[in-house]
Tab-separated table of C-alpha atoms in Angstrom:
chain	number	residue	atom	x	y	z
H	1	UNK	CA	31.458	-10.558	-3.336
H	2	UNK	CA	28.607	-12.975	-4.817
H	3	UNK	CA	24.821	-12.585	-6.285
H	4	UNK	CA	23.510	-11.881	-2.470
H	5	UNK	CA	25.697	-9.404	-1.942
H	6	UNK	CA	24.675	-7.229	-4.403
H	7	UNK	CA	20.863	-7.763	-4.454
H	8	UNK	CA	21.022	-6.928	-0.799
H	9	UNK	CA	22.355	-3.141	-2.046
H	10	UNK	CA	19.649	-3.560	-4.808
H	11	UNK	CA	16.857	-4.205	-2.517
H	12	UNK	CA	18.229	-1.121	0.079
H	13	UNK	CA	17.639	1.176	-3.187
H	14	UNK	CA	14.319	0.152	-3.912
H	15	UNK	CA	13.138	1.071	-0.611
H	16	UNK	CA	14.046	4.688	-1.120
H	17	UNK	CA	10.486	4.538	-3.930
H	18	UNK	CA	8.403	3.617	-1.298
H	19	UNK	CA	5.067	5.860	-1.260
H	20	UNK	CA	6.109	7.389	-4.635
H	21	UNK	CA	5.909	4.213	-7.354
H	22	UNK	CA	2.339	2.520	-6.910
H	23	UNK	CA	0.820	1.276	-9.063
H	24	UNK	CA	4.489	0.375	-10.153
H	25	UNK	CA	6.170	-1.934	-7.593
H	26	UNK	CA	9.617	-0.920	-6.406
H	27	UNK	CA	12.407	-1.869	-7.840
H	28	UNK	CA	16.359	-1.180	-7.541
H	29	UNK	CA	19.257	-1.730	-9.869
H	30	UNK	CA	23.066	-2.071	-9.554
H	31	UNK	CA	25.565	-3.215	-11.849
H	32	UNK	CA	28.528	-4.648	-11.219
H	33	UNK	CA	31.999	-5.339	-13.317
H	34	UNK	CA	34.989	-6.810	-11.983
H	35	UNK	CA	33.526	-7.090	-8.516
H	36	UNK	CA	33.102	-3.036	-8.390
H	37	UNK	CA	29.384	-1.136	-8.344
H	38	UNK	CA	29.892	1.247	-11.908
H	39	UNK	CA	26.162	2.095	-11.367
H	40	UNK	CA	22.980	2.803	-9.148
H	41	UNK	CA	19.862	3.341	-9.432
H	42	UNK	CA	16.077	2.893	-8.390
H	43	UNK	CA	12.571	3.637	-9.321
H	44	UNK	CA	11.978	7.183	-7.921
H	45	UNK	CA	8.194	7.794	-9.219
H	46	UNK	CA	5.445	6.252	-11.072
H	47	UNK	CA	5.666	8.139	-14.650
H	48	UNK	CA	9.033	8.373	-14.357
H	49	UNK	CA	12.541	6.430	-15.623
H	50	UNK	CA	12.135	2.951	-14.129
H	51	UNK	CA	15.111	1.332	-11.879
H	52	UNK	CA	17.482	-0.082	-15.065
H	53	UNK	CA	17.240	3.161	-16.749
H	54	UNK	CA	18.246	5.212	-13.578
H	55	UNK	CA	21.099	2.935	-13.114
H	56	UNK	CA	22.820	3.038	-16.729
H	57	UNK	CA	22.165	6.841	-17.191
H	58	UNK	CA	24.837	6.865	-13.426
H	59	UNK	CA	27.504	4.813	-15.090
H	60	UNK	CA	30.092	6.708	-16.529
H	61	UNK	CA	31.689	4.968	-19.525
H	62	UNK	CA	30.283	1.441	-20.939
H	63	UNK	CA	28.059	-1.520	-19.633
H	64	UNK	CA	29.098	-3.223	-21.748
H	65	UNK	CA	30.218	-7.071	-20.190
H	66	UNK	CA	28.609	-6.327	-16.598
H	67	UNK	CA	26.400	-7.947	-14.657
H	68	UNK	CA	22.915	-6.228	-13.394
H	69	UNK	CA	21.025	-6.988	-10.540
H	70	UNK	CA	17.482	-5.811	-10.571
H	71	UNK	CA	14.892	-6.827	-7.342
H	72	UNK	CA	12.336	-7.104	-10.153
H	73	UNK	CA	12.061	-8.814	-13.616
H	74	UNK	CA	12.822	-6.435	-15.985
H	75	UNK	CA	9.661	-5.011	-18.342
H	76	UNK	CA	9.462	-5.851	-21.852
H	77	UNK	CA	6.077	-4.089	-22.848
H	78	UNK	CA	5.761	-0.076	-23.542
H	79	UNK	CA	3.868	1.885	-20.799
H	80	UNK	CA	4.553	4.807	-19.214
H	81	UNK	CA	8.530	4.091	-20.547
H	82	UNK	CA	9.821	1.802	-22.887
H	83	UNK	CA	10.984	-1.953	-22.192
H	84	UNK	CA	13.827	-2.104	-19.794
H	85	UNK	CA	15.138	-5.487	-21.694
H	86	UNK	CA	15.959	-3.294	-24.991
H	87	UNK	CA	18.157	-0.890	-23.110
H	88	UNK	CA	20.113	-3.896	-21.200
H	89	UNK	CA	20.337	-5.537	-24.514
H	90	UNK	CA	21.579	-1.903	-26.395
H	91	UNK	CA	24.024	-1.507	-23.808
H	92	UNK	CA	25.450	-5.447	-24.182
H	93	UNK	CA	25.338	-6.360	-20.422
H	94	UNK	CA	26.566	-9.727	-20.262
H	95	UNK	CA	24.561	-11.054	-17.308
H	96	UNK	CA	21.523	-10.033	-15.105
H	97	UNK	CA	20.852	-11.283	-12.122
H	98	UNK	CA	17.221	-11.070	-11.087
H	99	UNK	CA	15.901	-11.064	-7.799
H	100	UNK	CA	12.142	-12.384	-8.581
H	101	UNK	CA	9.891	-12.854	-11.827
H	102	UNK	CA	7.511	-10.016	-12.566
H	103	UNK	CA	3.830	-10.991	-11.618
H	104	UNK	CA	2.322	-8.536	-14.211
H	105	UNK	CA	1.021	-10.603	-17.160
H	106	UNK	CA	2.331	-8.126	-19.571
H	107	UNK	CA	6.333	-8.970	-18.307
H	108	UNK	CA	5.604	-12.467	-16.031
H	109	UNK	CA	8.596	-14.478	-18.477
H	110	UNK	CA	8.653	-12.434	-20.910
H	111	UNK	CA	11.728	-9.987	-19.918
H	112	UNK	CA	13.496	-13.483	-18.707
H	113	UNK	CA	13.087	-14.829	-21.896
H	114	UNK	CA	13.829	-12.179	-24.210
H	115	UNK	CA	17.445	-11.675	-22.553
H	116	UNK	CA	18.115	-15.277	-22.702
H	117	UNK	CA	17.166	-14.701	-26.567
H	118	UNK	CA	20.009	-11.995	-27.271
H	119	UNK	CA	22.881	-14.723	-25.146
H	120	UNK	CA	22.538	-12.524	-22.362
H	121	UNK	CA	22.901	-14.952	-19.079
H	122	UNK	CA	20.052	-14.813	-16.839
H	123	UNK	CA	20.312	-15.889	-13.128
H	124	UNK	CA	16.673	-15.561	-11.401
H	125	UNK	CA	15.403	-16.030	-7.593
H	126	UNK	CA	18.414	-14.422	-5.728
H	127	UNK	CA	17.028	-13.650	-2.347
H	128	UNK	CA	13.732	-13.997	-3.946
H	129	UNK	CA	11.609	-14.174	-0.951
H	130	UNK	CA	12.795	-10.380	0.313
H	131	UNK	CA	12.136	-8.990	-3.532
H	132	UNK	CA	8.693	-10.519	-3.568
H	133	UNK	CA	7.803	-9.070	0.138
H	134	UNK	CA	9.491	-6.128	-0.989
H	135	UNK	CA	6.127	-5.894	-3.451
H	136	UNK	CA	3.859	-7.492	-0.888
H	137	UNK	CA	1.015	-4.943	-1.984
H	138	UNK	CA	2.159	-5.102	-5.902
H	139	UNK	CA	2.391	-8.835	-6.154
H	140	UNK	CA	-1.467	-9.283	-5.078
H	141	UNK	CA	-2.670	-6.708	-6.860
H	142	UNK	CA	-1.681	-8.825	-10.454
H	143	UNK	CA	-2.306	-11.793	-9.267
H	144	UNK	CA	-6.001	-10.964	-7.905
H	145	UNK	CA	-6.675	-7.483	-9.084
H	146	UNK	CA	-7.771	-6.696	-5.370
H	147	UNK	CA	-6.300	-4.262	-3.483
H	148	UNK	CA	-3.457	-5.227	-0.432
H	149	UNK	CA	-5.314	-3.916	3.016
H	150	UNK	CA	-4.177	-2.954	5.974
H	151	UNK	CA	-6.297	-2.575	9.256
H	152	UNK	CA	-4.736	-0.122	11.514
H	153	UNK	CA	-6.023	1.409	14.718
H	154	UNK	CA	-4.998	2.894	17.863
H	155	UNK	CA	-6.451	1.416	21.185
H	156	UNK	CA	-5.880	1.897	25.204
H	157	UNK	CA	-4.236	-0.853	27.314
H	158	UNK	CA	-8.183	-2.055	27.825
H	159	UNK	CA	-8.720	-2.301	24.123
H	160	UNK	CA	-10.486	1.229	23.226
H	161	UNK	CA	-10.446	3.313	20.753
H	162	UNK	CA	-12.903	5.724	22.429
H	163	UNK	CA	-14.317	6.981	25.346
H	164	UNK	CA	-18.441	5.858	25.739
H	165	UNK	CA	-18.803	9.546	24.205
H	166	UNK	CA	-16.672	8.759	21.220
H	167	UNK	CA	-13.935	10.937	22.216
H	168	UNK	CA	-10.761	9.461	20.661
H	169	UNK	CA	-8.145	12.688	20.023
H	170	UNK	CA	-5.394	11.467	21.418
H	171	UNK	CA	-5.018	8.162	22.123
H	172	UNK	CA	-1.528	7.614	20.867
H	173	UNK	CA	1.698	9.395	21.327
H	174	UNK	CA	2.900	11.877	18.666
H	175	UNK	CA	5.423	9.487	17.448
H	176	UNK	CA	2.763	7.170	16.904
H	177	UNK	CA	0.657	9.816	14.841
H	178	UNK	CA	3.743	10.313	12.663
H	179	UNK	CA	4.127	6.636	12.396
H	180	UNK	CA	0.605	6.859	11.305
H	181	UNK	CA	0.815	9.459	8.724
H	182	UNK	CA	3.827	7.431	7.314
H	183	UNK	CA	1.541	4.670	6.615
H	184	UNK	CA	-1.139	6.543	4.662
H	185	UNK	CA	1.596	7.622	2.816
H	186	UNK	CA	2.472	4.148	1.554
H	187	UNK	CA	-0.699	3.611	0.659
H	188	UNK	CA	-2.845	4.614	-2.355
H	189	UNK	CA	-6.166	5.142	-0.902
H	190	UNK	CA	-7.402	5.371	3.026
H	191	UNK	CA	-10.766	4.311	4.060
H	192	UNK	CA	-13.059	5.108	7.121
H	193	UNK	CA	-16.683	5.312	7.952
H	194	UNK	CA	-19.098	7.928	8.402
H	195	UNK	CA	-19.300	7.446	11.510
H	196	UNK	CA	-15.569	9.070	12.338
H	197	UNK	CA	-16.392	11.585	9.657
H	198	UNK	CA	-18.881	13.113	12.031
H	199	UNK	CA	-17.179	12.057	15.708
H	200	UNK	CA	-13.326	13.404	14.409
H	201	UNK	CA	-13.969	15.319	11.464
H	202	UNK	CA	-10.433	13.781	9.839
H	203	UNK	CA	-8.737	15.296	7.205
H	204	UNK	CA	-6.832	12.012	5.881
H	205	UNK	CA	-4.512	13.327	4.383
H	206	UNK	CA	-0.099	12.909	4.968
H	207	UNK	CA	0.207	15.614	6.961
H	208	UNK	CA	3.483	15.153	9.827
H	209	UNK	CA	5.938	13.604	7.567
H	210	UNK	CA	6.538	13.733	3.988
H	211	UNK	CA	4.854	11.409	1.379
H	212	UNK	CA	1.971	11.564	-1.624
H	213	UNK	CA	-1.494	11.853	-0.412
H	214	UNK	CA	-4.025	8.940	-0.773
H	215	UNK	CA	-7.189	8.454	-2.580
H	216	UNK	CA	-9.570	9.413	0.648
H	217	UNK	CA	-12.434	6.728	0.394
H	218	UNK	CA	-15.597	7.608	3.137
H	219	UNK	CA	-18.182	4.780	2.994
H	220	UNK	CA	-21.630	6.724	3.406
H	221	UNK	CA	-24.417	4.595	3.180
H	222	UNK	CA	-27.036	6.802	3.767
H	223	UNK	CA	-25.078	9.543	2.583
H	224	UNK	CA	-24.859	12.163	5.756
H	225	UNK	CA	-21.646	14.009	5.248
H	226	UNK	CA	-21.385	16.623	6.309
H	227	UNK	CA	-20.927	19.441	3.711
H	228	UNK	CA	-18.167	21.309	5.929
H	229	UNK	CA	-16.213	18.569	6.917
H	230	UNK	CA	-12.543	18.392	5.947
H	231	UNK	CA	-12.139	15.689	4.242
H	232	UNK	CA	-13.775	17.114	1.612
H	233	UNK	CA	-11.473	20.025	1.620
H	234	UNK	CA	-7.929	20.427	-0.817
H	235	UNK	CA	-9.700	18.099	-3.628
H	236	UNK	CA	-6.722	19.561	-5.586
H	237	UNK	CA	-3.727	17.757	-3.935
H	238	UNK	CA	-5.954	14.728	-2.585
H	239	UNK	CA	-9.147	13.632	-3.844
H	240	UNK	CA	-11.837	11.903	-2.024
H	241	UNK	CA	-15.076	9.496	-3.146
H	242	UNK	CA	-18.091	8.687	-1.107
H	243	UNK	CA	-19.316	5.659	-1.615
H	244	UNK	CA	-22.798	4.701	-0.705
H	245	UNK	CA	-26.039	2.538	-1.426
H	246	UNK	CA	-28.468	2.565	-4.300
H	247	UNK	CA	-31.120	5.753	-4.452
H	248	UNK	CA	-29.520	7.765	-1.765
H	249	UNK	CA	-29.977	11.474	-1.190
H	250	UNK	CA	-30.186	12.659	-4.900
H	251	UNK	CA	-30.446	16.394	-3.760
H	252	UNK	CA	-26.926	15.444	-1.652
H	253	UNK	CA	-25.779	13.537	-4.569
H	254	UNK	CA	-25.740	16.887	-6.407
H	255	UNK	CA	-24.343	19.065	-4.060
H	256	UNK	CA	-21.138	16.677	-3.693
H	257	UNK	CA	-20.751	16.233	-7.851
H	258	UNK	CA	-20.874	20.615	-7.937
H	259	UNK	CA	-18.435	20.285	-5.401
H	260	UNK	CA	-15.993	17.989	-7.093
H	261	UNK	CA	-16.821	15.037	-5.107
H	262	UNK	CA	-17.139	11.648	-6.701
H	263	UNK	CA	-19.943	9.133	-5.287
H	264	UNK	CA	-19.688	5.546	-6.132
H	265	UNK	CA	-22.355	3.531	-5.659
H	266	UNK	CA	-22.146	0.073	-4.028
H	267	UNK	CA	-24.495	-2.343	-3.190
H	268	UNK	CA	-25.569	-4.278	-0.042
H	269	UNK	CA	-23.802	-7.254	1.430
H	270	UNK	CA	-26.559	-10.095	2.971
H	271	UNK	CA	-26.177	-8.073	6.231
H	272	UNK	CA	-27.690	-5.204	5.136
H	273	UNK	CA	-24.278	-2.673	4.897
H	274	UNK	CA	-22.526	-1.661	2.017
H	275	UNK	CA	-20.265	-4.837	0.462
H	276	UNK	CA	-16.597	-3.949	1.330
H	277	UNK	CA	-15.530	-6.649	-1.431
H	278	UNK	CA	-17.359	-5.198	-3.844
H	279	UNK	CA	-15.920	-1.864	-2.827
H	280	UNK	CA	-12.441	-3.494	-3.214
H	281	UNK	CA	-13.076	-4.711	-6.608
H	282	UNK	CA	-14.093	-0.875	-7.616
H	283	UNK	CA	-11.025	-0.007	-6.327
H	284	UNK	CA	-8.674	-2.559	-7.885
H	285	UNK	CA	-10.190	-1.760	-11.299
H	286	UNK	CA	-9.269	2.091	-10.330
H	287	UNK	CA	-5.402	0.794	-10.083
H	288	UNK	CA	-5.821	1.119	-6.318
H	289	UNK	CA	-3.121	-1.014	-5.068
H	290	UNK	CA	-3.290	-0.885	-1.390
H	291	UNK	CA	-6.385	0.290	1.342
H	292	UNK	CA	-4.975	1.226	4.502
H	293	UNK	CA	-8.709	1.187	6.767
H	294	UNK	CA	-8.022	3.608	9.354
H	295	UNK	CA	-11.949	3.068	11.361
H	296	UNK	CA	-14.470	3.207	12.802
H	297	UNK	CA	-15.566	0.089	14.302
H	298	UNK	CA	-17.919	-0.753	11.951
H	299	UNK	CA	-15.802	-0.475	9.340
H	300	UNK	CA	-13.063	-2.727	10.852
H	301	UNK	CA	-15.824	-5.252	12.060
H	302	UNK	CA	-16.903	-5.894	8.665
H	303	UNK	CA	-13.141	-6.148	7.057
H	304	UNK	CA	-12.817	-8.764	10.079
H	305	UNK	CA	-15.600	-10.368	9.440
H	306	UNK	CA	-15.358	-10.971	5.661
H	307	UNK	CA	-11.857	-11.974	6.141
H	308	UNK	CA	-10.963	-8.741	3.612
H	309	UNK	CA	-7.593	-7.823	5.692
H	310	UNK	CA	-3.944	-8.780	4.482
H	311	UNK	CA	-2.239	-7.112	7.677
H	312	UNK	CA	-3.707	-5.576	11.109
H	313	UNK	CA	-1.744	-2.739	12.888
H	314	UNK	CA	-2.204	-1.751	16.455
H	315	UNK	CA	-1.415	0.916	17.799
H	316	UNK	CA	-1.425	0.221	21.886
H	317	UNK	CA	-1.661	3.322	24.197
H	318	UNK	CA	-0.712	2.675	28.533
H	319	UNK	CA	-3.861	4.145	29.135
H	320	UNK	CA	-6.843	2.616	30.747
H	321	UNK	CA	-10.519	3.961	29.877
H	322	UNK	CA	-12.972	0.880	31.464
H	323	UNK	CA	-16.550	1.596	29.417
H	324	UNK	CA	-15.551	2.577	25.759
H	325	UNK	CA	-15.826	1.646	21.968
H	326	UNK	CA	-14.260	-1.471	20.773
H	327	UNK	CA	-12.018	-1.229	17.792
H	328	UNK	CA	-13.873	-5.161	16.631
H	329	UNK	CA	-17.340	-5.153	17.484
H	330	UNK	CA	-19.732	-8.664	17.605
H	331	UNK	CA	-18.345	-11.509	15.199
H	332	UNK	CA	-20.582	-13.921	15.961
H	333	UNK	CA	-17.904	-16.415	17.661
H	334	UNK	CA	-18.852	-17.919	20.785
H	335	UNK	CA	-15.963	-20.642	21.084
H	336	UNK	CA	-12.290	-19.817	21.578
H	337	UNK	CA	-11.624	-23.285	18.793
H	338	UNK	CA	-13.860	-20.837	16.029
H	339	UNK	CA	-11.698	-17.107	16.620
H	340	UNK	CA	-9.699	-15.557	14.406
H	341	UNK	CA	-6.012	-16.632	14.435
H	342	UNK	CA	-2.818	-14.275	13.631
H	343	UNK	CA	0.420	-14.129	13.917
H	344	UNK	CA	2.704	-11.507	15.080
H	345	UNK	CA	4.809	-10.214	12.809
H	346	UNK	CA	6.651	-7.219	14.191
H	347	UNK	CA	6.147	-5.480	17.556
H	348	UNK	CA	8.258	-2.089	18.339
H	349	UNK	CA	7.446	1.255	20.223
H	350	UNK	CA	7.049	4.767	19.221
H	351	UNK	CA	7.232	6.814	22.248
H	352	UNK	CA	5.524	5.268	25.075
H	353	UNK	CA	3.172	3.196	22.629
H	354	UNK	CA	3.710	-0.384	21.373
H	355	UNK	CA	2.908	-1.254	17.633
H	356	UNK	CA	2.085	-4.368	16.912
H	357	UNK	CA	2.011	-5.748	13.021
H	358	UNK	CA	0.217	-9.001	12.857
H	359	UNK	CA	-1.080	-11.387	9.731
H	360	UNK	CA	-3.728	-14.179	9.476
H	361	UNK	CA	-1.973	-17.468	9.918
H	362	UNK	CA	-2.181	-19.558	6.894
């Protein structure tokens, strides 16, 4: 077996975190001696044992002389846990494999270098490019402190994601709401407007398949939500903020804070609408690590328009409407040379709907 083999296991484990780690990345361990796995283990929850930890607590009898692969560089500060590096170095591992270097300032080097310190042999960027994607949403978090976003909408075959009355309930199939539900739940906050507040009265939360509930973010400029709507209902198991302009509603203001509701107040872009990068940056200082923007058109115009999107997600129905609501309303391009170039990334179906996954070409 060689170094691939066994980061390829390590990388299967680290998937099982997904949805559960954030702001930690994920991350999965085995280690190897005499070409036989003695130990597993992976990152199950943010708070709890990381990856290394998991996998030396499953081995029964001594590290001592093996080899451990870990996806991630592992941590030499104190957070949540202690430093991974000590307990390799305690249990007198002989070599660790590592799949790529920890963006986090607090470990970037650091863990690499303290190994090497204590003779322990150090082997970094085995199938490096998988461990970073892996982290996609982790990886630009530290290195810009903004929050990974996905776009994601459903649409008909004629590229609507309502009627011309705004009814939208169902478009997709009900392996494509699933599919849906799975995303928010690998997110750590979703964001719509107002406007779908008060046309679908959404509840946002992971509902058809299991998975942690995201931070529910409504942007509210002029602060109209309603006060029965749902998404400001179970503030116990998933909290939600309004955020909104300068000097509005002060009596509403009120009601939501007695309520439990947080409002965050954001300023104007030059356009006149609330700044979705500044709203980012409030986020990324909240250790939000990922947006997933579920609508309405407004919303996704302005994500579009400011460039603010990492990955798009659409969700095709084989229906046809004619008149409707676009998901991408007026960009101001009048040339085909000036639009918006991506690149598909995935395309599969869930029930009789196609998903694509697409990225802006470099």
């Amino acid at each position: 077996m060689n170094d691939e083999y066994y980061m390829k296991m390590a990388l299967k484990l680290a998937r099982r975190g997904a949805g559960w780690t954030s702001p930690n990345p994920m991350v999965g361990v085995v280690i190897v001696r005499d070409e036989k796995v003695i130990g597993k283990g992976y990152h199950r929850r943010y708070g709890e044992a990381h990856a290394e930890v998991n996998a030396i607590n499953n081995v029964s009898g001594s590290v001592e002389g093996a080899t451990v692969y870990v996806t991630l560089e592992p941590c030499s500060h104190h957070g949540k846990t202690p430093p991974c590096v000590d307990r390799i170095i305690e249990e007198k591992a002989s070599r660790v494999v590592i799949g790529t270097v920890d963006p986090n300032p607090l470990v970037s080097g650091r863990g690499i270098s303290i190994l090497n310190d204590h003779c322990i042999e150090t082997k970094v960027g085995v199938l490096g490019e998988q461990c970073e994607n892996l982290n996609e949403k982790f990886f630009k978090f530290m290195r810009t402190g903004m929050p990974f976003v996905t776009l994601k909408y459903a649409q008909t075959l004629d590229g609507r994601i309502a009627s011309s009355t705004g009814h939208s309930r169902w478009i997709s199939s009900e392996p494509s709401l699933r599919f849906a539900h799975r995303l928010r739940g690998l997110h750590d906050a979703v964001l719509v407007g107002i406007g779908t507040v008060v046309a679908d009265d959404p509840d946002l939360r992971v509902r058809l398949v299991r998975g942690r509930n995201p931070l529910r973010v409504v942007a509210d400029s002029t602060l109209r939500i309603p006060p029965g709507a749902h998404v400001l209902d179970n503030q116990d198991v998933a909290k939600t903020l309004i955020v909104t302009r300068p000097l509005r509603g002060r009596k509403r203001h009120s009601m939501l804070e007695e309520n439990g509701i947080e409002t965050l107040i954001i300023d104007e872009n030059s356009t006149g609408v609330l700044s979705m990068k500044k709203l980012l940056a409030e986020l990324g200082k909240r250790q939000i690590s990922s947006v997933l923007v579920e609508g309405g058109a407004g919303v996704i115009t302005s994500f579009v328009r400011e460039g603010l999107f990492d990955r798009i997600i659409v969700i095709t129905a084989p229906k046809i409407l004619g008149r409707g609501i676009e998901a991408v309303g007026d960009l101001g391009i009048s040339r085909m040379d000036d639009s918006i170039s991506l690149k598909i990334e995935q395309v599969c179906r869930k029930g009789e709907d196609v998903i694509t996954s697409l990225r802006k070409r470099n």
